[in-house]
CSV table of C-alpha atoms and ligand atoms in Angstrom, one decimal:
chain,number,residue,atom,x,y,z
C,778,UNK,CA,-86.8,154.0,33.9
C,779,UNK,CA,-85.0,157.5,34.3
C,780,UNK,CA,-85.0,157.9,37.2
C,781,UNK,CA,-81.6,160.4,38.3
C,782,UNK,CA,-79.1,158.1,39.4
C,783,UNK,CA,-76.7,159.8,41.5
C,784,UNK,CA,-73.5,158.2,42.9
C,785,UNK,CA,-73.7,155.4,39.6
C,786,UNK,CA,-69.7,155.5,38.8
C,787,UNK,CA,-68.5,152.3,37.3
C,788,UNK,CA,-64.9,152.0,36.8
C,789,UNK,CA,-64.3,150.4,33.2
C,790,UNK,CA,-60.9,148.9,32.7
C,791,UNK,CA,-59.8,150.7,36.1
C,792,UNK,CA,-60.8,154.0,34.2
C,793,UNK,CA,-63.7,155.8,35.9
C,794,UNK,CA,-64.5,157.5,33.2
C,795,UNK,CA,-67.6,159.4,35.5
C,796,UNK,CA,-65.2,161.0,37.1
C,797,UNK,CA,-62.9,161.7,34.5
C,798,UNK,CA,-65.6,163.8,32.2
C,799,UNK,CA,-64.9,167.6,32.1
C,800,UNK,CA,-69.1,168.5,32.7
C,801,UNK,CA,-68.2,171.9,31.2
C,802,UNK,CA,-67.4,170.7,28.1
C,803,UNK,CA,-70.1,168.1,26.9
C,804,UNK,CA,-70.8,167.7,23.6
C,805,UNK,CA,-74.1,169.6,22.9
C,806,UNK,CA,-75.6,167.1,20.5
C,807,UNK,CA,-74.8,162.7,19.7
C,808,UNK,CA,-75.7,161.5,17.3
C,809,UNK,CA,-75.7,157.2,17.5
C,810,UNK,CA,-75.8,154.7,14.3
C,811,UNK,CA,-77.0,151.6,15.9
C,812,UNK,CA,-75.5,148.8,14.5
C,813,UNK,CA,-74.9,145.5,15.2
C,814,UNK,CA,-77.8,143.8,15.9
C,815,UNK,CA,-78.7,141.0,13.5
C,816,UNK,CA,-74.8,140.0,14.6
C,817,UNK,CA,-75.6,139.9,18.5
C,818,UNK,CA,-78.2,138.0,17.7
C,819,UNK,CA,-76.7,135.5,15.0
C,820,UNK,CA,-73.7,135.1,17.9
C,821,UNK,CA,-76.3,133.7,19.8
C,822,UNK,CA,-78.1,131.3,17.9
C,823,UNK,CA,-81.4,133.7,17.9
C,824,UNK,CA,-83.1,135.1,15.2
C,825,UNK,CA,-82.5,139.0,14.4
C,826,UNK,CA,-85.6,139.9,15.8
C,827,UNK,CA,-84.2,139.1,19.1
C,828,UNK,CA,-81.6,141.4,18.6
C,829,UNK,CA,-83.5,144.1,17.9
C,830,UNK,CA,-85.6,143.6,20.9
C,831,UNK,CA,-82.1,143.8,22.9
C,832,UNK,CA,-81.4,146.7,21.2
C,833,UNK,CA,-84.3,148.4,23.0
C,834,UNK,CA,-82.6,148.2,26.2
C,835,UNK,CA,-79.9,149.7,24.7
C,836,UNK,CA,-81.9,152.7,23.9
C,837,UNK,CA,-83.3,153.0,27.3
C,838,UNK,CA,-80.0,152.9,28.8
C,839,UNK,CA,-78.7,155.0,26.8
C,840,UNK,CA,-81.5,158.1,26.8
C,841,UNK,CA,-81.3,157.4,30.6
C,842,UNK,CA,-77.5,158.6,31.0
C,843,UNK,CA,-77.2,161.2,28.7
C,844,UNK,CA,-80.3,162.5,30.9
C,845,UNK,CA,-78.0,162.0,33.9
C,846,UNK,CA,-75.3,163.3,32.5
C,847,UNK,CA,-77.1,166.5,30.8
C,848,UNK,CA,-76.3,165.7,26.9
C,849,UNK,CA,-78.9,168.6,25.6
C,850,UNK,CA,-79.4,166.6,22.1
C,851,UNK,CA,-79.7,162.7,21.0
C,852,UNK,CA,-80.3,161.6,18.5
C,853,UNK,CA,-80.1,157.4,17.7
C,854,UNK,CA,-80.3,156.1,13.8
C,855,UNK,CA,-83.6,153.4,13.9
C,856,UNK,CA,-84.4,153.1,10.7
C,857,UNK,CA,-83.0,153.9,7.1
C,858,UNK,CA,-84.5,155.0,3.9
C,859,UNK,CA,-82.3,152.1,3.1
C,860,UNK,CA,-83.7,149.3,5.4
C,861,UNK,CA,-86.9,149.1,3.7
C,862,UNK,CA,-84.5,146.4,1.2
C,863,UNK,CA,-85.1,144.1,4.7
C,864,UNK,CA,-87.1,141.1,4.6
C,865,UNK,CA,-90.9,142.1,5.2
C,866,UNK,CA,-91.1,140.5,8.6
C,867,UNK,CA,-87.7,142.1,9.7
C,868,UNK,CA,-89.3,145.4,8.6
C,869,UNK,CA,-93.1,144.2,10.7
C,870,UNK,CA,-91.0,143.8,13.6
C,871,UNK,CA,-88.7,147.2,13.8
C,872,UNK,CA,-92.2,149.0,13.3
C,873,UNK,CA,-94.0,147.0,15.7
C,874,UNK,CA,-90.9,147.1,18.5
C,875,UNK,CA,-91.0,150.8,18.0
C,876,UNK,CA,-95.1,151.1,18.8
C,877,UNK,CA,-94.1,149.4,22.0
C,878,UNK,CA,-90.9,151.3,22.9
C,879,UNK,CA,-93.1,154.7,22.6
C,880,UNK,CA,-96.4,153.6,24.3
C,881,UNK,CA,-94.0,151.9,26.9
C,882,UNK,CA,-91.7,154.5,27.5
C,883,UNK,CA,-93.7,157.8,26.7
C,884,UNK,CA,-95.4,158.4,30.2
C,885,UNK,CA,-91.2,158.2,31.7
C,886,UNK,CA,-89.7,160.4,28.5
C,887,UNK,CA,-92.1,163.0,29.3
C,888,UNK,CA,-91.7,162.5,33.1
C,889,UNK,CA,-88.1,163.3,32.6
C,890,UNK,CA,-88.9,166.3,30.2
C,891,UNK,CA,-87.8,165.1,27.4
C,892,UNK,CA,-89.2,166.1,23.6
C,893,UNK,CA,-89.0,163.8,21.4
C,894,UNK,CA,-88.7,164.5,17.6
C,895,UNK,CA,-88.6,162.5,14.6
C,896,UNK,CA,-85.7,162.7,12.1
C,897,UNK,CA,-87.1,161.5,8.4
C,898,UNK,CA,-90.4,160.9,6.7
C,899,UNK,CA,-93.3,158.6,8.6
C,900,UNK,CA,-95.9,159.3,6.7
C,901,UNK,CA,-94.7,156.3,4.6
C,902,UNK,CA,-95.0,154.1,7.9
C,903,UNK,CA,-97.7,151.9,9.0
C,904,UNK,CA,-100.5,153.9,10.5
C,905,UNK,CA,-99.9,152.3,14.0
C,906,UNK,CA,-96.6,153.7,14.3
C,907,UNK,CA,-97.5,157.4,12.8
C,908,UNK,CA,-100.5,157.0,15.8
C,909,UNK,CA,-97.9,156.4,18.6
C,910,UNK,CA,-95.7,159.0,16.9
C,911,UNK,CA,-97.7,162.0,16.4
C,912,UNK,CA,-98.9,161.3,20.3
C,913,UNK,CA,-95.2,160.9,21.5
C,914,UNK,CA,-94.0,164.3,19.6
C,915,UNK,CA,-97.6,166.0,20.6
C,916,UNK,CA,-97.4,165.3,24.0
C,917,UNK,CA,-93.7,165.8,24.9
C,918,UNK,CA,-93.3,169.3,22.3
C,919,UNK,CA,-93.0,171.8,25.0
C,920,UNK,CA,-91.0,169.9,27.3
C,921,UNK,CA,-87.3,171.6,28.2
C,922,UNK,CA,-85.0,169.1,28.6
C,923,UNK,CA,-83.6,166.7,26.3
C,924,UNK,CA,-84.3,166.6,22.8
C,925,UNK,CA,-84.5,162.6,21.9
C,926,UNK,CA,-84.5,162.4,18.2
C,927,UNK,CA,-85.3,159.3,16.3
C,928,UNK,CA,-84.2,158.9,12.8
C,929,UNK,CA,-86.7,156.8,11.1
C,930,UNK,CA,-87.2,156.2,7.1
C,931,UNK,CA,-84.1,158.2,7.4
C,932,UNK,CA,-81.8,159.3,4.5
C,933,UNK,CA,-80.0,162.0,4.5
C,934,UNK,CA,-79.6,162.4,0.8
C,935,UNK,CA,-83.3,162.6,0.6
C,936,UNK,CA,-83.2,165.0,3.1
C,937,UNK,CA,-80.9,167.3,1.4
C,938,UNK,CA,-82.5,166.3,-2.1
C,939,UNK,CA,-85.5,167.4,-0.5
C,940,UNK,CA,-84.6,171.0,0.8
C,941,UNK,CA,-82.9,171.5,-2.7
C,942,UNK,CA,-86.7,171.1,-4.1
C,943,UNK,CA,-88.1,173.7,-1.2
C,944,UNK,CA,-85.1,176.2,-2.5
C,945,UNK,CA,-86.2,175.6,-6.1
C,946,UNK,CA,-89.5,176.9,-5.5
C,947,UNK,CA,-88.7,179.4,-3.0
C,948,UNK,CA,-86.4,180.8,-6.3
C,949,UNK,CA,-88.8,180.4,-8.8
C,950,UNK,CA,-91.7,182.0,-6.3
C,951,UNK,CA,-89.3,185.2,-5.8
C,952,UNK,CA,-89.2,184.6,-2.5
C,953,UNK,CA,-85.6,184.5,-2.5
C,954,UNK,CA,-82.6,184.7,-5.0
C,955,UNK,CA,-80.2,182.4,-5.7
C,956,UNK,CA,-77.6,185.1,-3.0
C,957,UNK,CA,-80.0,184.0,-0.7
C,958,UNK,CA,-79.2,180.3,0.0
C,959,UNK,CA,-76.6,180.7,3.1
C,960,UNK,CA,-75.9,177.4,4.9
C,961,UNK,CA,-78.4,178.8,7.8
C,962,UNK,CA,-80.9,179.2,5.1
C,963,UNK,CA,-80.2,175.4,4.1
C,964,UNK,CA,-79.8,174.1,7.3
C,965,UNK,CA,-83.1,175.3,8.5
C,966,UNK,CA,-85.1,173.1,5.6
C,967,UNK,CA,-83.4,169.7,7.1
C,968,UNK,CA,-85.3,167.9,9.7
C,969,UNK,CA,-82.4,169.1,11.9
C,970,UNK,CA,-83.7,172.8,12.1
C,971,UNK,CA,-82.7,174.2,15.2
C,972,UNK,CA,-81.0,172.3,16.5
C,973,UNK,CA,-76.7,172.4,16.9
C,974,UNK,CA,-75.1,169.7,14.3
C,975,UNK,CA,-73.5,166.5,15.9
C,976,UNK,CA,-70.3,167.2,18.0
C,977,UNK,CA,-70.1,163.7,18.6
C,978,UNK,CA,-71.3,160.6,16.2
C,979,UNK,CA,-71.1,157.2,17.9
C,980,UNK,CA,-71.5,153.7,15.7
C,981,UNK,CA,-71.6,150.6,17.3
C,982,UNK,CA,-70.4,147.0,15.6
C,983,UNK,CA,-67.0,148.8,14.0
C,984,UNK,CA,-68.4,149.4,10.5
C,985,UNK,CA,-66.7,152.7,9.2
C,986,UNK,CA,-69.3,154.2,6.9
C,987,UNK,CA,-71.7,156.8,7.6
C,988,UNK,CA,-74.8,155.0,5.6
C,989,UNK,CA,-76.0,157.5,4.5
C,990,UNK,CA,-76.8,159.4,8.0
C,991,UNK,CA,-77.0,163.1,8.6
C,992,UNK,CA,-74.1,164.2,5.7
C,993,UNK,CA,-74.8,167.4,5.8
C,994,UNK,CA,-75.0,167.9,9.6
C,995,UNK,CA,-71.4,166.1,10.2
C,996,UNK,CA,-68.9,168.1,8.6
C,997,UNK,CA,-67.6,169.0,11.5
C,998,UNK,CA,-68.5,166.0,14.2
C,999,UNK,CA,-65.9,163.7,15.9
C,1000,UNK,CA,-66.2,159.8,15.1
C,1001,UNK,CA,-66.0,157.4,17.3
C,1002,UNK,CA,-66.6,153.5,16.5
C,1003,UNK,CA,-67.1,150.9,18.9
C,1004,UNK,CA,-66.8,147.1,18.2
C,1005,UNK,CA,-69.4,146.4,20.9
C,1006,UNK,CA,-72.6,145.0,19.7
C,1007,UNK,CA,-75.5,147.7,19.8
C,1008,UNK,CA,-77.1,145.5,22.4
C,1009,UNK,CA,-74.2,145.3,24.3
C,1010,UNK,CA,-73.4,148.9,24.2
C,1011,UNK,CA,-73.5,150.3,28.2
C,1012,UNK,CA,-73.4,153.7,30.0
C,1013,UNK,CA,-69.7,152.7,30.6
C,1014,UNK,CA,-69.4,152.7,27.1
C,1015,UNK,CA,-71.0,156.4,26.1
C,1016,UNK,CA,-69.0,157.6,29.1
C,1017,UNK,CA,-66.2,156.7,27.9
C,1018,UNK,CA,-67.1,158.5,23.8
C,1019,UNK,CA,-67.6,161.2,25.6
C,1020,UNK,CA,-64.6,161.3,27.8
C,1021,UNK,CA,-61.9,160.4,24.3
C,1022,UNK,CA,-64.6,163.2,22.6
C,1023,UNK,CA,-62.9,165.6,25.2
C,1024,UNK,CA,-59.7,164.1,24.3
C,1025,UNK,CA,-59.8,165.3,20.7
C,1026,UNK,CA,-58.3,168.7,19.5
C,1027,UNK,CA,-61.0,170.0,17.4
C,1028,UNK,CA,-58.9,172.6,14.8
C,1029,UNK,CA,-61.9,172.9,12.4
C,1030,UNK,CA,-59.5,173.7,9.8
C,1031,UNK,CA,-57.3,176.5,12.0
C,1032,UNK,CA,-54.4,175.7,14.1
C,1033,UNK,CA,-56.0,174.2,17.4
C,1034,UNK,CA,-55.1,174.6,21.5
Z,1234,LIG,C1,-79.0,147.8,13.5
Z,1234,LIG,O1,-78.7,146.5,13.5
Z,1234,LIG,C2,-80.5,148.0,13.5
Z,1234,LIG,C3,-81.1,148.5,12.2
Z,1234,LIG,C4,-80.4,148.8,11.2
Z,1234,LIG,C5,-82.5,148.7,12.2
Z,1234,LIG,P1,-78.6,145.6,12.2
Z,1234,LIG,O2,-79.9,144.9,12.0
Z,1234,LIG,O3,-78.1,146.4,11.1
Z,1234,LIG,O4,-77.5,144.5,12.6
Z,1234,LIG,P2,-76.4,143.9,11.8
Z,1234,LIG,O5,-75.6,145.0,11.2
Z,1234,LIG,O6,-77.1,143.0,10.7
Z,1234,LIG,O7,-75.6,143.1,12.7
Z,1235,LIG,C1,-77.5,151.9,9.5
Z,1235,LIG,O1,-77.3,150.5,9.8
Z,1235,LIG,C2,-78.9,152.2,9.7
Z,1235,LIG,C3,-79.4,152.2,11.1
Z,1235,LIG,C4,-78.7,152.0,12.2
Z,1235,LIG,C5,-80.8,152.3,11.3
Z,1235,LIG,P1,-77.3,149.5,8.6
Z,1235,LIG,O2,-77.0,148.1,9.2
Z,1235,LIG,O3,-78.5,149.6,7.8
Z,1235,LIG,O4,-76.1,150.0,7.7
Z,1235,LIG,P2,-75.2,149.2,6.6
Z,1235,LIG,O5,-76.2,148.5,5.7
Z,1235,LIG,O6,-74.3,148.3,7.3
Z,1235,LIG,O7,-74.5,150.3,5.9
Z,1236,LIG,MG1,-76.3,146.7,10.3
């Protein structure tokens, strides 16, 4: 997979949307809540599991053209501090799809120069996937491209909850006062650190909720919801986010253009 595609314009609806993108402009960082599924694969008569795996190719595709297209940061939504309320053989499966998308996909991530990251605590997963992980994130840390991030055991009220309890004891070490605690300062103790927030959040299957993803690091992010089916979700489609992203007068609260 990966490989740089040149010449791959596909008009959508008589849009080329390729075309149409302002390069200058990309946004620096999407973010992706990847929903829809269990749906895809209810539509079909399959169990969700098979909607899951379709999902995958999803991904692939969808790492592959922000490559091409030189998106610095992704980040995709695989699994929330929520979804743990999933059957247990729902939950087996996500774990044991994402052991194979790494060990799969590693050798061409890191061929393209990408650094992966993950977004959330996997400690709590099953050893097999905190293996594949800390290989995938120690092999690919001082690549330059990309940054791929993958939000798993996610929640971003646990994230925040949890740099509130590193600020606690930085206070009550003296190591800082309470004058201290800038939004830098707080920003840096989320999983994000470093990197720019979100200019663009994409969810797929037209829910409107945020499920509790990345709160803190969206104040400021255009929203854009597809009804496509994360499975179904193309480059066609992400071109086009991007190219309505461009669209957008971002006034961040002053008086715009
Ligand atoms: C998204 O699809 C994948 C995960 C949340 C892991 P869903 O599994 O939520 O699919 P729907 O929303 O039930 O269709
Ligand atoms: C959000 O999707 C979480 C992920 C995409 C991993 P959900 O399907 O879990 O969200 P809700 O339950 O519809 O809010
Ligand atoms: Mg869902």
């Amino acid at each position: 997979m990966l490989e740089a595609r040149e010449g791959n314009k596909v008009a959508t609806n008589n849009l080329n949307y390729a075309d149409m993108i302002e390069h200058e402009r990309l946004p620096r960082h999407i973010a992706i809540i990847m929903d829809g599924n269990g749906r895809w694969a209810r539509k079909r008569l399959m169990p969700r599991t098979m909607g899951h795996r379709a999902g995958i190719n999803s991904i692939r595709r969808v790492v592959e053209a922000c490559v091409d297209i030189g998106i610095p940061v992704l980040t995709v939504f695989a699994f929330s501090t929520e979804n743990w309320k999933r059957p247990l053989d729902e939950v087996d499966y996500l774990m044991k799809l994402l052991v194979e998308f790494l060990h799969k996909e590693l050798k061409a991530l890191d061929e393209n120069n990408i650094r992966i990251s993950i977004l959330g605590n996997y400690e709590l997963l099953p050893d097999k996937c905190k293996i594949e992980i800390a290989e995938a994130v120690q092999i690919t840390q001082d690549n330059s491209g990309m940054s791929f991030n993958i939000a798993l055991n996610y929640g971003s009220r646990s994230e925040i909850l949890e740099a509130v309890r590193c600020l606690a004891k930085e206070i009550a070490k003296g190591e800082i006062s309470a004058e201290d605690i800038t939004e830098e300062h707080f920003s840096s103790l989320l999983y994000t650190k470093g990197l720019p927030d979100p200019d663009l959040l994409i969810r797929t299957a037209g829910e409107m909720r945020l499920s509790n993803f990345l709160l803190w690091q969206i104040a400021y992010t255009e929203l854009w919801v597809t009804d496509l089916m994360w499975p179904d979700f193309s480059r066609e489609e992400l071109l086009k986010a991007i190219w309505e992203f461009q669209q957008r007068d971002r006034r961040f609260g002053g008086l715009g253009r």
